[in-house]
Amino acid sequence: MAFTIKVNGVAQSVDVDGDTPLLWVLRDVLGMTGTKFGCGMALCGACTVHIDGVATRSCITPIDSIGDSAITTIEAIGATPAGAKIQKAWLDREVPQCGYCQSGQIMSAAALIAANPHPSDADINDAMSGNICRCGTYVRIREAIKQAAQGG
Ligand code: FES
Ligand code: FES
């Protein structure tokens, strides 16, 4: 079935089953591999994208549920004010280790800062608790979010 979705401001036509997860469409159909597959069950956060600005697990989001909503991925998050601050802070703090979880971490952090420019520790915990890092970069992630919240 044909669907037209709006990814990073560009309309993309894809021909897939309606229950195909957005993650599969991004990676396998559109070739946008910045968004990662981790668990496929909404447990790790590696696949996080924004749908209308809300951090969303693309591995459990069927393509037929998206409609006209705006999808933003890691490939374009740096073009948003919050995403630019987060990416700068991530670089300054040298947050990644292996890197596998980091696009999802950045997408969750950018959604947090966009919605709540000065988050408390509890706000950060709430926003980031679903993003797992096997390398244990959590301390640097928190530092980077705080740096971004202080203006970058
Ligand atoms: S791959 Fe989607 S939450 Fe793990
Ligand atoms: S940096 Fe390796 S899993 Fe997070």
Coordinates of C-alpha atoms and ligand atoms in Angstrom, one line a residue:
M1 CA 0.0 0.0 0.0
A2 CA 1.3 3.5 -0.8
F3 CA 1.9 6.0 2.0
T4 CA 3.2 9.5 1.9
I5 CA 5.0 10.5 5.1
K6 CA 6.8 13.8 5.9
V7 CA 10.4 13.1 7.0
N8 CA 12.6 16.0 8.0
G9 CA 10.4 18.3 6.0
V10 CA 10.4 16.2 2.8
A11 CA 7.4 14.2 1.6
Q12 CA 8.4 10.6 1.0
S13 CA 6.3 8.1 -0.8
V14 CA 6.7 4.5 0.3
D15 CA 4.9 1.3 -0.7
V16 CA 4.7 -1.0 2.3
D17 CA 2.2 -2.9 4.4
G18 CA 0.3 -0.6 6.8
D19 CA 1.6 -2.4 9.9
T20 CA 5.2 -1.9 8.9
P21 CA 7.1 -0.1 11.7
L22 CA 8.3 3.4 10.9
L23 CA 11.8 2.2 11.9
W24 CA 11.9 -0.3 9.1
V25 CA 10.6 2.3 6.6
L26 CA 13.3 4.8 7.7
R27 CA 16.2 2.3 7.6
D28 CA 15.3 -0.2 4.9
V29 CA 13.1 1.8 2.5
L30 CA 14.5 5.3 2.8
G31 CA 18.1 4.3 3.7
M32 CA 18.2 6.6 6.7
T33 CA 20.3 4.5 9.0
G34 CA 21.0 7.0 11.7
T35 CA 18.0 5.7 13.7
K36 CA 19.0 2.4 15.3
F37 CA 17.3 -0.9 15.9
G38 CA 17.9 -2.2 19.4
C39 CA 15.1 -4.3 20.8
G40 CA 12.2 -3.8 18.5
M41 CA 9.9 -3.8 21.6
A42 CA 9.9 -0.3 22.9
L43 CA 12.4 -1.2 25.7
C44 CA 15.7 0.4 24.8
G45 CA 15.0 3.8 23.0
A46 CA 17.6 3.3 20.3
C47 CA 14.9 3.9 17.6
T48 CA 13.6 7.2 19.0
V49 CA 12.5 9.8 16.5
H50 CA 10.2 12.8 16.9
I51 CA 6.6 12.8 15.7
D52 CA 5.2 16.3 15.9
G53 CA 8.0 17.0 18.3
V54 CA 7.3 14.1 20.7
A55 CA 10.0 11.5 21.3
T56 CA 8.5 8.3 19.9
R57 CA 9.7 4.7 19.6
S58 CA 9.7 4.1 15.8
C59 CA 10.1 0.3 16.2
I60 CA 6.5 0.1 17.5
T61 CA 4.9 2.9 15.4
P62 CA 3.1 1.4 12.4
I63 CA 3.3 3.5 9.2
D64 CA -0.4 3.7 8.9
S65 CA -0.7 5.5 12.3
I66 CA 1.4 8.5 11.2
G67 CA -0.8 10.4 8.7
D68 CA 0.3 14.0 8.2
S69 CA 2.4 14.2 11.3
A70 CA 5.9 15.6 11.0
I71 CA 8.7 13.1 11.5
T72 CA 12.1 14.3 12.6
T73 CA 15.1 12.0 12.7
I74 CA 18.7 12.2 14.0
E75 CA 19.7 13.2 10.4
A76 CA 17.9 16.6 10.8
I77 CA 17.7 17.2 14.6
G78 CA 20.7 19.5 14.4
A79 CA 18.6 22.0 12.4
T80 CA 16.3 22.6 15.3
P81 CA 17.3 25.0 18.1
A82 CA 17.1 22.4 20.8
G83 CA 18.8 19.8 18.7
A84 CA 21.7 22.1 17.9
K85 CA 22.2 22.8 21.6
I86 CA 22.1 19.1 22.4
Q87 CA 24.5 18.1 19.7
K88 CA 27.0 20.8 20.7
A89 CA 26.8 19.7 24.3
W90 CA 27.2 16.1 23.3
L91 CA 30.4 17.0 21.4
D92 CA 31.7 19.2 24.2
R93 CA 31.2 16.5 26.8
E94 CA 32.3 13.7 24.5
V95 CA 29.3 11.7 25.5
P96 CA 29.3 8.7 23.2
Q97 CA 31.3 5.5 23.8
C98 CA 30.4 2.9 21.3
G99 CA 27.7 5.2 20.0
Y100 CA 25.0 2.7 19.2
C101 CA 22.4 4.2 21.6
Q102 CA 23.3 7.8 21.0
S103 CA 21.0 8.9 18.3
G104 CA 18.1 7.7 20.4
Q105 CA 19.6 9.5 23.5
I106 CA 20.0 12.7 21.5
M107 CA 16.4 12.5 20.2
S108 CA 15.0 12.1 23.7
A109 CA 17.2 14.8 25.1
A110 CA 16.3 17.3 22.3
A111 CA 12.6 16.6 22.8
L112 CA 13.0 17.3 26.5
I113 CA 14.9 20.6 26.0
A114 CA 12.4 21.8 23.3
A115 CA 9.5 21.2 25.7
N116 CA 11.2 22.1 28.9
P117 CA 14.3 24.4 28.4
H118 CA 15.3 24.2 32.1
P119 CA 14.6 20.6 33.3
S120 CA 15.1 19.5 36.9
D121 CA 16.9 16.3 37.6
A122 CA 13.5 14.6 38.0
D123 CA 12.5 15.9 34.6
I124 CA 15.7 14.5 33.1
N125 CA 15.1 11.2 34.7
D126 CA 11.5 11.0 33.4
A127 CA 12.5 12.0 29.8
M128 CA 15.6 9.7 29.6
S129 CA 14.7 6.7 31.6
G130 CA 13.6 4.7 28.6
N131 CA 16.9 5.1 26.8
I132 CA 19.3 2.4 27.7
C133 CA 23.1 2.7 27.3
R134 CA 25.1 -0.5 27.5
C135 CA 28.2 1.5 27.8
G136 CA 27.0 3.5 30.8
T137 CA 27.3 7.0 29.5
Y138 CA 24.5 8.2 31.7
V139 CA 26.7 10.7 33.8
R140 CA 27.9 12.4 30.6
I141 CA 24.4 12.4 29.2
R142 CA 23.1 14.2 32.2
E143 CA 26.0 16.7 32.1
A144 CA 25.3 17.4 28.5
I145 CA 21.6 18.0 29.0
K146 CA 22.4 20.4 31.8
Q147 CA 24.9 22.2 29.6
A148 CA 22.3 22.6 26.9
A149 CA 19.8 23.8 29.4
Q150 CA 22.2 26.5 30.5
G151 CA 22.4 27.8 26.9
G152 CA 24.9 25.4 25.4
Ligands
FES1 S1 14.4 -0.6 19.1 FE1 12.7 0.6 19.6 S2 12.8 0.8 21.8 FE2 14.4 -0.6 21.3
FES2 S1 27.4 4.5 24.0 FE1 27.4 2.3 23.7 S2 25.4 1.7 24.2 FE2 25.4 3.8 24.7

